[in-house]
Short mmCIF file of C-alpha atoms (C1' of nucleotides) in Angstrom, two decimals:
data_model
loop_
_atom_site.label_atom_id
_atom_site.label_comp_id
_atom_site.label_asym_id
_atom_site.label_seq_id
_atom_site.Cartn_x
_atom_site.Cartn_y
_atom_site.Cartn_z
CA MET A 1 5.56 64.22 40.97
CA ARG A 2 3.80 63.24 37.74
CA SER A 3 0.04 63.59 37.60
CA GLU A 4 -1.87 60.33 37.76
CA LEU A 5 -3.03 60.60 34.19
CA ALA A 6 0.52 61.06 32.92
CA VAL A 7 1.67 57.83 34.47
CA LYS A 8 -1.35 56.11 33.05
CA THR A 9 -0.77 57.05 29.42
CA ARG A 10 2.84 56.03 29.66
CA ASP A 11 1.87 52.64 31.01
CA ARG A 12 -0.92 52.23 28.51
CA ILE A 13 1.59 52.83 25.72
CA LEU A 14 3.83 50.10 27.09
CA HIS A 15 0.92 47.76 27.55
CA THR A 16 -0.50 48.36 24.09
CA SER A 17 2.92 48.11 22.48
CA LEU A 18 3.57 44.75 24.10
CA LEU A 19 0.17 43.55 22.94
CA LEU A 20 0.70 44.60 19.34
CA PHE A 21 4.31 43.45 19.20
CA ASN A 22 3.26 40.01 20.38
CA GLU A 23 0.23 39.79 18.13
CA GLU A 24 1.37 41.49 14.94
CA GLY A 25 5.13 41.30 15.30
CA GLU A 26 7.42 44.11 16.35
CA PRO A 27 8.85 44.94 12.92
CA SER A 28 5.40 45.50 11.41
CA THR A 29 4.02 47.50 14.33
CA THR A 30 4.60 51.21 13.82
CA THR A 31 4.37 54.02 16.34
CA VAL A 32 1.26 55.18 14.46
CA ASP A 33 -0.29 51.72 14.87
CA ILE A 34 0.27 51.90 18.59
CA ALA A 35 -1.20 55.40 18.83
CA ASN A 36 -4.21 54.41 16.72
CA GLU A 37 -4.90 51.34 18.82
CA MET A 38 -4.99 53.59 21.90
CA ASP A 39 -6.91 56.42 20.25
CA ILE A 40 -4.22 58.94 20.95
CA SER A 41 -2.17 60.95 18.48
CA PRO A 42 1.32 59.94 17.34
CA GLY A 43 2.51 63.26 18.73
CA ASN A 44 1.25 62.29 22.14
CA LEU A 45 3.05 58.99 21.97
CA TYR A 46 6.28 60.79 21.12
CA TYR A 47 5.77 63.05 24.09
CA HIS A 48 6.01 60.01 26.38
CA PHE A 49 8.67 58.05 24.48
CA ARG A 50 11.21 59.74 22.23
CA GLY A 51 10.95 56.80 19.86
CA LYS A 52 10.00 53.20 19.30
CA ASP A 53 13.46 52.14 20.45
CA ILE A 54 12.80 53.58 23.91
CA ILE A 55 9.56 51.63 24.16
CA ILE A 56 11.36 48.44 23.23
CA ALA A 57 14.16 49.18 25.69
CA GLU A 58 11.61 49.66 28.45
CA LEU A 59 9.77 46.44 27.59
CA PHE A 60 13.09 44.64 27.54
CA ASN A 61 13.83 45.98 31.01
CA GLN A 62 10.58 44.49 32.26
CA PHE A 63 11.35 41.19 30.54
CA GLU A 64 14.89 41.06 31.85
CA GLN A 65 13.87 41.78 35.40
CA GLY A 66 10.82 39.50 35.47
CA LEU A 67 12.50 36.52 33.88
CA GLY A 68 15.73 37.24 35.73
CA GLU A 69 14.02 36.87 39.08
CA ILE A 70 12.39 33.61 38.04
CA LEU A 71 15.62 32.16 36.66
CA ASN A 72 17.57 33.14 39.74
CA ALA A 73 15.21 31.32 42.10
CA PRO A 74 16.66 27.80 41.70
CA LEU A 75 20.19 29.19 41.91
CA GLU A 76 19.58 30.77 45.27
CA GLN A 77 17.52 27.96 46.73
CA PRO A 78 17.04 24.49 45.20
CA LEU A 79 13.44 23.71 44.32
CA ASN A 80 11.51 20.88 45.86
CA VAL A 81 11.59 17.95 43.49
CA GLU A 82 7.86 18.01 42.95
CA ASP A 83 7.91 21.71 41.98
CA ASN A 84 10.15 21.31 38.96
CA TRP A 85 7.57 20.80 36.22
CA PHE A 86 5.54 23.70 37.52
CA TYR A 87 8.68 25.80 37.61
CA LEU A 88 9.35 25.15 33.93
CA TYR A 89 5.77 26.16 33.21
CA VAL A 90 6.38 29.48 34.92
CA VAL A 91 9.54 30.09 32.92
CA PHE A 92 7.73 29.40 29.64
CA GLU A 93 4.88 31.63 30.71
CA GLU A 94 7.13 34.61 31.33
CA MET A 95 8.82 34.07 27.98
CA TYR A 96 5.41 33.83 26.35
CA ASN A 97 4.44 37.23 27.71
CA TYR A 98 7.36 38.77 25.83
CA ARG A 99 7.38 36.37 22.93
CA PHE A 100 7.87 39.14 20.35
CA LEU A 101 11.49 39.35 21.51
CA TYR A 102 12.13 35.82 20.29
CA ARG A 103 10.25 35.91 17.04
CA ASN A 104 12.72 37.93 14.96
CA LEU A 105 15.56 37.91 17.37
CA SER A 106 18.40 38.24 14.93
CA ASP A 107 17.08 41.44 13.39
CA LEU A 108 16.00 42.82 16.75
CA LEU A 109 19.51 42.47 18.14
CA ARG A 110 20.99 44.00 15.02
CA ARG A 111 18.75 47.05 15.24
CA TYR A 112 19.20 47.42 19.00
CA PRO A 113 22.75 46.15 19.58
CA GLU A 114 22.71 47.27 23.21
CA LEU A 115 20.27 44.40 23.87
CA LYS A 116 22.62 41.72 22.59
CA THR A 117 24.79 41.30 25.67
CA ARG A 118 21.78 41.47 27.90
CA PHE A 119 19.84 38.88 25.93
CA ARG A 120 22.82 36.58 26.06
CA ARG A 121 23.03 37.07 29.80
CA VAL A 122 19.41 35.96 30.09
CA LEU A 123 20.25 32.94 27.96
CA LYS A 124 23.13 32.03 30.25
CA LEU A 125 20.82 32.42 33.19
CA LYS A 126 18.38 30.03 31.53
CA ARG A 127 21.19 27.55 31.18
CA ALA A 128 22.22 27.97 34.80
CA ALA A 129 18.61 27.50 35.95
CA ILE A 130 18.14 24.35 33.89
CA LEU A 131 21.44 23.01 35.16
CA ALA A 132 20.38 23.74 38.74
CA VAL A 133 17.13 21.90 38.18
CA TRP A 134 19.05 18.96 36.75
CA GLU A 135 21.44 18.91 39.67
CA THR A 136 18.61 18.95 42.16
CA LEU A 137 17.02 16.00 40.41
CA THR A 138 20.36 14.23 40.40
CA ARG A 139 20.98 14.91 44.08
CA GLU A 140 17.54 13.51 44.90
CA ALA A 141 18.32 10.46 42.74
CA VAL A 142 15.41 11.18 40.42
CA VAL A 143 17.67 11.16 37.38
CA SER A 144 21.15 10.01 36.58
CA ALA A 145 23.44 10.57 33.62
CA ALA A 146 27.14 10.22 32.92
CA ASP A 147 29.04 13.39 33.74
CA ASN A 148 30.17 13.87 30.15
CA GLU A 149 26.57 13.73 28.91
CA VAL A 150 25.18 16.47 31.10
CA GLU A 151 26.57 19.51 29.29
CA ALA A 152 25.12 18.56 25.91
CA LEU A 153 21.86 17.40 27.45
CA VAL A 154 21.42 20.73 29.19
CA ASP A 155 22.18 22.52 25.92
CA ASN A 156 19.40 20.57 24.27
CA MET A 157 17.01 21.52 27.03
CA VAL A 158 17.97 25.18 26.83
CA LEU A 159 17.53 25.18 23.07
CA LEU A 160 14.10 23.63 23.47
CA LEU A 161 13.19 26.15 26.13
CA ASN A 162 14.36 29.02 23.98
CA TYR A 163 12.72 28.06 20.70
CA TRP A 164 9.69 26.00 21.64
CA LEU A 165 7.33 28.96 21.40
CA ASN A 166 8.72 29.88 17.97
CA TYR A 167 8.41 26.30 16.80
CA ASP A 168 4.83 26.01 17.94
CA HIS A 169 3.92 29.32 16.36
CA LEU A 170 5.54 28.29 13.10
CA ARG A 171 3.46 25.14 12.99
CA HIS A 172 0.11 26.27 14.42
CA ASP A 173 0.04 30.07 14.45
CA SER A 174 -1.63 31.11 17.68
CA ARG A 175 -2.91 28.25 19.80
CA ALA A 176 -4.20 28.68 23.35
CA PRO A 177 -1.26 29.80 25.53
CA ALA A 178 -1.82 27.16 28.22
CA LEU A 179 -1.81 24.44 25.59
CA VAL A 180 1.39 25.68 23.97
CA ILE A 181 3.16 25.95 27.30
CA HIS A 182 1.97 22.61 28.60
CA GLN A 183 3.27 20.94 25.51
CA GLY A 184 6.58 22.75 25.93
CA VAL A 185 6.91 21.30 29.42
CA TYR A 186 5.88 17.93 28.05
CA GLN A 187 8.63 18.04 25.43
CA LEU A 188 11.17 18.81 28.13
CA MET A 189 9.81 15.92 30.12
CA VAL A 190 10.29 13.59 27.18
CA MET A 191 13.87 14.77 26.92
CA ILE A 192 14.52 13.89 30.54
CA ALA A 193 12.51 10.65 30.61
CA PRO A 194 15.31 8.28 29.50
CA TYR A 195 17.39 9.40 32.47
CA LEU A 196 14.78 8.62 35.08
CA GLY A 197 15.40 5.72 37.46
CA GLU A 198 12.98 2.79 37.42
CA GLN A 199 11.12 3.90 40.54
CA GLN A 200 10.75 7.48 39.33
CA ARG A 201 9.75 6.38 35.92
CA GLU A 202 6.39 5.05 36.94
CA PHE A 203 5.44 8.26 38.69
CA TYR A 204 6.52 10.35 35.72
CA GLU A 205 4.66 8.13 33.27
CA GLN A 206 1.54 9.17 35.14
CA VAL A 207 2.37 12.84 35.08
CA ARG A 208 3.16 12.48 31.41
CA GLU A 209 -0.19 10.85 30.70
CA ILE A 210 -1.91 13.81 32.29
CA TYR A 211 0.05 16.20 30.10
CA ARG A 212 -0.69 14.13 27.03
CA THR A 213 -4.40 14.29 27.82
CA ILE A 214 -4.24 18.05 28.05
CA ILE A 215 -2.34 18.34 24.81
CA LYS A 216 -4.05 15.59 22.82
CA PRO A 217 -7.21 17.25 21.46
CA ALA A 218 -5.36 20.04 19.65
CA ALA A 219 -2.29 17.98 18.79
CA GLU A 220 -4.52 15.64 16.81
CA SER A 221 -5.35 18.38 14.34
CA ALA A 222 -1.68 19.15 13.75
CA MET B 1 17.69 32.88 -26.26
CA ARG B 2 19.23 35.15 -23.62
CA SER B 3 22.76 36.36 -24.24
CA GLU B 4 25.39 34.82 -22.00
CA LEU B 5 26.04 38.05 -20.17
CA ALA B 6 22.35 38.50 -19.33
CA VAL B 7 22.16 35.15 -17.58
CA LYS B 8 25.30 35.97 -15.73
CA THR B 9 24.11 39.19 -14.16
CA ARG B 10 20.87 37.58 -13.10
CA ASP B 11 22.75 34.79 -11.41
CA ARG B 12 25.24 37.15 -9.87
CA ILE B 13 22.37 39.10 -8.32
CA LEU B 14 20.99 35.92 -6.77
CA HIS B 15 24.40 34.86 -5.56
CA THR B 16 25.25 38.24 -4.06
CA SER B 17 21.82 38.57 -2.47
CA LEU B 18 22.15 35.19 -0.79
CA LEU B 19 25.58 36.17 0.46
CA LEU B 20 24.44 39.46 1.93
CA PHE B 21 21.18 38.08 3.32
CA ASN B 22 23.12 35.39 5.15
CA GLU B 23 25.86 37.71 6.37
CA GLU B 24 23.99 40.92 7.13
CA GLY B 25 20.45 39.69 7.50
CA GLU B 26 17.73 39.98 4.89
CA PRO B 27 15.76 42.82 6.53
CA SER B 28 18.79 45.11 6.65
CA THR B 29 19.99 44.32 3.13
CA THR B 30 18.51 46.75 0.61
CA THR B 31 18.39 46.48 -3.15
CA VAL B 32 20.92 49.31 -3.27
CA ASP B 33 23.27 47.33 -0.99
CA ILE B 34 23.09 44.40 -3.36
CA ALA B 35 23.73 46.60 -6.40
CA ASN B 36 26.65 48.35 -4.67
CA GLU B 37 28.25 45.07 -3.68
CA MET B 38 28.14 44.03 -7.32
CA ASP B 39 29.17 47.41 -8.74
CA ILE B 40 26.08 47.70 -10.83
CA SER B 41 23.36 50.34 -10.64
CA PRO B 42 20.11 49.82 -8.75
CA GLY B 43 18.33 50.41 -12.05
CA ASN B 44 20.14 47.47 -13.54
CA LEU B 45 19.15 45.28 -10.66
CA TYR B 46 15.52 46.24 -11.16
CA TYR B 47 15.83 45.37 -14.81
CA HIS B 48 16.52 41.77 -13.81
CA PHE B 49 14.20 41.49 -10.82
CA ARG B 50 11.10 43.64 -10.45
CA GLY B 51 11.78 43.86 -6.72
CA LYS B 52 13.46 42.40 -3.68
CA ASP B 53 10.50 40.08 -3.17
CA ILE B 54 11.18 38.38 -6.50
CA ILE B 55 14.80 37.79 -5.51
CA ILE B 56 13.68 36.24 -2.24
CA ALA B 57 11.07 34.13 -4.00
CA GLU B 58 13.72 32.83 -6.38
CA LEU B 59 16.16 32.05 -3.56
CA PHE B 60 13.36 30.27 -1.75
CA ASN B 61 12.71 28.17 -4.84
CA GLN B 62 16.33 27.08 -4.82
CA PHE B 63 16.16 26.31 -1.10
CA GLU B 64 12.91 24.40 -1.42
CA GLN B 65 14.14 22.29 -4.27
CA GLY B 66 17.61 21.60 -2.89
CA LEU B 67 16.50 20.72 0.61
CA GLY B 68 13.42 18.96 -0.71
CA GLU B 69 15.53 16.53 -2.68
CA ILE B 70 17.75 15.81 0.29
CA LEU B 71 14.82 15.30 2.63
CA ASN B 72 13.05 13.01 0.22
CA ALA B 73 16.02 10.66 -0.09
CA PRO B 74 15.39 8.57 3.07
CA LEU B 75 11.67 8.42 2.26
CA GLU B 76 12.27 6.85 -1.11
CA GLN B 77 15.08 4.57 -0.06
CA PRO B 78 16.15 3.86 3.55
CA LEU B 79 19.71 4.91 4.29
CA ASN B 80 22.41 2.51 5.33
CA VAL B 81 22.73 2.62 9.09
CA GLU B 82 26.26 3.96 8.98
CA ASP B 83 25.26 6.83 6.68
CA ASN B 84 22.83 8.44 9.08
CA TRP B 85 25.12 10.88 10.86
CA PHE B 86 26.58 12.00 7.58
CA TYR B 87 23.09 12.44 6.22
CA LEU B 88 22.17 14.78 9.08
CA TYR B 89 25.32 16.74 8.33
CA VAL B 90 24.16 17.22 4.75
CA VAL B 91 20.73 18.40 5.87
CA PHE B 92 22.27 20.97 8.23
CA GLU B 93 24.63 22.10 5.51
CA GLU B 94 21.84 22.83 3.06
CA MET B 95 19.96 24.74 5.74
CA TYR B 96 23.14 26.65 6.53
CA ASN B 97 23.44 27.79 2.93
CA TYR B 98 20.05 29.49 3.22
CA ARG B 99 20.24 30.36 6.89
CA PHE B 100 18.85 33.87 6.37
CA LEU B 101 15.43 32.26 5.89
CA TYR B 102 15.49 30.98 9.47
CA ARG B 103 16.92 34.01 11.21
CA ASN B 104 13.84 36.24 11.19
CA LEU B 105 11.38 33.70 10.03
CA SER B 106 8.27 35.14 11.62
CA ASP B 107 8.65 38.51 9.92
CA LEU B 108 9.75 36.94 6.65
CA LEU B 109 6.59 34.85 6.46
CA ARG B 110 4.46 37.84 7.35
CA ARG B 111 5.95 39.94 4.58
CA TYR B 112 5.85 37.13 2.05
CA PRO B 113 2.77 35.13 3.07
CA GLU B 114 2.97 32.95 -0.03
CA LEU B 115 6.05 31.33 1.52
CA LYS B 116 4.25 30.24 4.67
CA THR B 117 2.60 27.10 3.35
CA ARG B 118 5.71 26.14 1.48
CA PHE B 119 7.97 26.62 4.48
CA ARG B 120 5.64 24.49 6.55
CA ARG B 121 5.73 21.81 3.90
CA VAL B 122 9.53 21.76 4.15
CA LEU B 123 9.17 21.48 7.93
CA LYS B 124 6.85 18.49 7.56
CA LEU B 125 9.32 16.96 5.17
CA LYS B 126 12.04 17.42 7.78
CA ARG B 127 9.87 15.60 10.25
CA ALA B 128 9.19 12.78 7.81
CA ALA B 129 12.90 12.45 7.06
CA ILE B 130 13.86 12.33 10.74
CA LEU B 131 11.12 9.80 11.38
CA ALA B 132 12.38 7.70 8.49
CA VAL B 133 15.89 7.80 9.92
CA TRP B 134 14.53 6.78 13.30
CA GLU B 135 12.56 3.91 11.82
CA THR B 136 15.57 2.64 9.93
CA LEU B 137 17.59 2.66 13.13
CA THR B 138 14.75 0.86 14.89
CA ARG B 139 14.42 -1.74 12.17
CA GLU B 140 18.15 -2.41 12.37
CA ALA B 141 17.86 -2.68 16.16
CA VAL B 142 20.25 0.20 16.69
CA VAL B 143 17.73 2.04 18.84
CA SER B 144 14.53 1.20 20.62
CA ALA B 145 11.87 3.31 22.26
CA ALA B 146 8.30 2.79 23.40
CA ASP B 147 5.81 3.58 20.64
CA ASN B 148 4.22 6.39 22.60
CA GLU B 149 7.58 8.10 23.06
CA VAL B 150 8.54 8.30 19.41
CA GLU B 151 6.30 11.17 18.31
CA ALA B 152 7.54 13.57 20.96
CA LEU B 153 11.13 12.45 20.55
CA VAL B 154 10.98 13.13 16.83
CA ASP B 155 9.47 16.55 17.54
CA ASN B 156 12.42 17.34 19.75
CA MET B 157 14.82 16.28 17.04
CA VAL B 158 13.03 18.35 14.41
CA LEU B 159 13.03 21.38 16.68
CA LEU B 160 16.74 20.96 17.25
CA LEU B 161 17.35 20.56 13.55
CA ASN B 162 15.30 23.63 12.76
CA TYR B 163 16.75 26.01 15.34
CA TRP B 164 20.26 24.78 16.03
CA LEU B 165 21.83 27.24 13.60
CA ASN B 166 19.90 30.11 15.16
CA TYR B 167 20.88 29.00 18.63
CA ASP B 168 24.53 28.78 17.75
CA HIS B 169 24.48 32.16 16.05
CA LEU B 170 22.77 33.72 19.04
CA ARG B 171 25.50 32.45 21.33
CA HIS B 172 28.63 32.77 19.20
CA ASP B 173 27.85 34.98 16.22
CA SER B 174 29.56 33.44 13.22
CA ARG B 175 31.70 30.41 13.98
CA ALA B 176 33.24 28.20 11.32
CA PRO B 177 30.40 26.47 9.45
CA ALA B 178 31.85 22.97 9.78
CA LEU B 179 32.17 23.44 13.52
CA VAL B 180 28.61 24.68 13.91
CA ILE B 181 27.20 21.84 11.85
CA HIS B 182 29.28 19.16 13.51
CA GLN B 183 28.06 20.29 16.85
CA GLY B 184 24.48 20.26 15.58
CA VAL B 185 24.90 16.62 14.60
CA TYR B 186 26.50 15.96 17.95
CA GLN B 187 23.53 17.44 19.79
CA LEU B 188 21.20 15.19 17.80
CA MET B 189 23.42 12.27 18.69
CA VAL B 190 23.14 13.10 22.37
CA MET B 191 19.37 13.16 22.02
CA ILE B 192 19.37 9.68 20.57
CA ALA B 193 22.07 8.21 22.82
CA PRO B 194 19.79 7.04 25.66
CA TYR B 195 17.84 4.90 23.20
CA LEU B 196 20.85 3.01 21.91
CA GLY B 197 21.18 -0.66 22.77
CA GLU B 198 24.19 -1.77 24.81
CA GLN B 199 26.09 -3.14 21.81
CA GLN B 200 25.48 -0.04 19.72
CA ARG B 201 26.32 2.21 22.56
CA GLU B 202 30.00 1.41 22.59
CA PHE B 203 30.38 2.14 18.90
CA TYR B 204 28.52 5.42 19.20
CA GLU B 205 30.53 6.46 22.25
CA GLN B 206 33.53 6.33 19.95
CA VAL B 207 31.87 8.33 17.20
CA ARG B 208 30.77 10.80 19.84
CA GLU B 209 34.31 11.17 21.17
CA ILE B 210 35.48 12.05 17.68
CA TYR B 211 32.79 14.69 17.39
CA ARG B 212 33.63 16.04 20.82
CA THR B 213 37.26 16.38 19.78
CA ILE B 214 36.28 18.37 16.71
CA ILE B 215 34.01 20.62 18.70
CA LYS B 216 36.06 20.95 21.86
CA PRO B 217 38.55 23.74 21.08
CA ALA B 218 35.93 26.33 20.22
CA ALA B 219 33.33 25.07 22.67
CA GLU B 220 35.77 25.77 25.49
CA SER B 221 35.70 29.48 24.79
CA ALA B 222 31.91 29.56 24.93
"C1'" DG C 1 21.73 45.52 -20.52
"C1'" DT C 2 23.19 49.18 -18.09
"C1'" DC C 3 23.35 53.80 -16.46
"C1'" DT C 4 21.74 58.36 -14.11
"C1'" DA C 5 18.27 60.82 -12.28
"C1'" DT C 6 14.12 61.04 -10.07
"C1'" DA C 7 9.58 59.62 -8.15
"C1'" DT C 8 6.98 57.17 -4.52
"C1'" DT C 9 6.02 55.45 -0.24
"C1'" DA C 10 5.93 54.51 4.56
"C1'" DA C 11 7.88 54.92 8.90
"C1'" DG C 12 10.05 57.73 12.25
"C1'" DA C 13 10.10 62.03 14.35
"C1'" DT C 14 9.32 67.21 15.55
"C1'" DA C 15 6.98 72.00 16.06
"C1'" DG C 16 3.82 74.68 17.76
"C1'" DA C 17 -1.14 75.51 18.95
"C1'" DC C 18 -4.35 74.38 22.54
"C1'" DG D 1 -0.57 66.24 28.28
"C1'" DT D 2 -2.57 66.15 23.95
"C1'" DC D 3 -3.56 67.43 19.26
"C1'" DT D 4 -2.78 68.67 14.16
"C1'" DA D 5 0.25 69.53 10.76
"C1'" DT D 6 4.53 68.88 8.83
"C1'" DC D 7 9.35 67.44 8.17
"C1'" DT D 8 13.01 63.88 7.45
"C1'" DT D 9 14.82 59.79 6.11
"C1'" DA D 10 15.63 55.53 3.95
"C1'" DA D 11 14.09 52.08 1.04
"C1'" DT D 12 11.58 50.76 -3.05
"C1'" DA D 13 10.80 51.48 -7.58
"C1'" DT D 14 10.48 53.76 -12.37
"C1'" DA D 15 11.74 56.67 -16.66
"C1'" DG D 16 14.40 57.59 -20.16
"C1'" DA D 17 19.15 58.25 -22.09
"C1'" DC D 18 22.94 55.49 -23.82
#
DNA sequence: GTCTATATTAAGATAGAC
DNA sequence: GTCTATCTTAATATAGAC
């Protein structure tokens, strides 16, 4: 029922907000900043969204749905063994697109408490997805670990997944996204490596070398 | 030259600020909050510190010096092998005391850019300390890893060290400090475990069981 | 050193014309 | 649907009395 232009401005606001939140940080991006960036008036922005909180809620919806679908995939249908590294890349990528959510998470969840439960649900889903990946690899005899090791190992992987982008940003500010993400996958790979069987190990050494080559040039200047 | 009372109020402000920053978050703690908590007037607070930024700068000085000394220890003098887990506990503990710094780090460093370089220096020091620990363990033949694995492994340990407290807080809000820290050490232990030699492994399985017992009760209700 | 009272600022938000 | 102008609020900060 809305006119085409109406829909467009609304979407442009979301798009621009996401851009600025990711680049400049959400706390320091004001509604006026967003309006300025788009060359519209603050009043216009408030016509489409009754406040900054509504914009954030809407962006969180997108994040929750997008990442939710990705994380559910290995729960509904185990991945092929050879797809696992690529899968982790995809997960990182989706997180990267909404990286502002992670940057000042504690304060974000305090200011928008309704997001807390939902963010935790996403975290649990991450854990379930990682565990599913691990179990697939175990079933296919790619990896093996004692039962009582798995829980803590998966926690370490989830923590890495959750904070890798923050860690990289803390050290290097903004590096090329593909580089950051590749190295994130690489770090996960290193975490798994000791659990690989002898046969698998050789194959993964090769994959790892490829990753290292991709990462090397920039990592040197760290 | 200052009267005794003068010193006291100044210190009380720092102490109360640290308390509130850690409990309520730094961004949501105002100068008025701090003054109220202490039953002094905001004007009085501003007599001692020209602004909130000065309070934060001073707290950061304390953090930098305290943690700096701890992190330098294994660089100046290798630790005894059996002291390493305890050492990691001490590092976590000092970070815990200034945990507000980590909670919304990105925004903190944007608002106080002069802290950025210094925070990164602390991070590098963490890395150097972890590497030193690793090298001691290697020298004593407690662990062994291929040379090309060590860099990435140490990165994973540093990331865990840096974000464990955030991760735990995200999942469980405020648990008992000793529990949180013990589990942090445990997670580091799990990360190292695959690199332990057969002889070492048995001893560390025992240590690990003790840690698991400490952590268990609360971890169940996760 | 400490208080009360008040000024300043910046972000969030609304009203009403077009 | 968009603009300009204005209001509100909360946090930071200062002035001046005691």
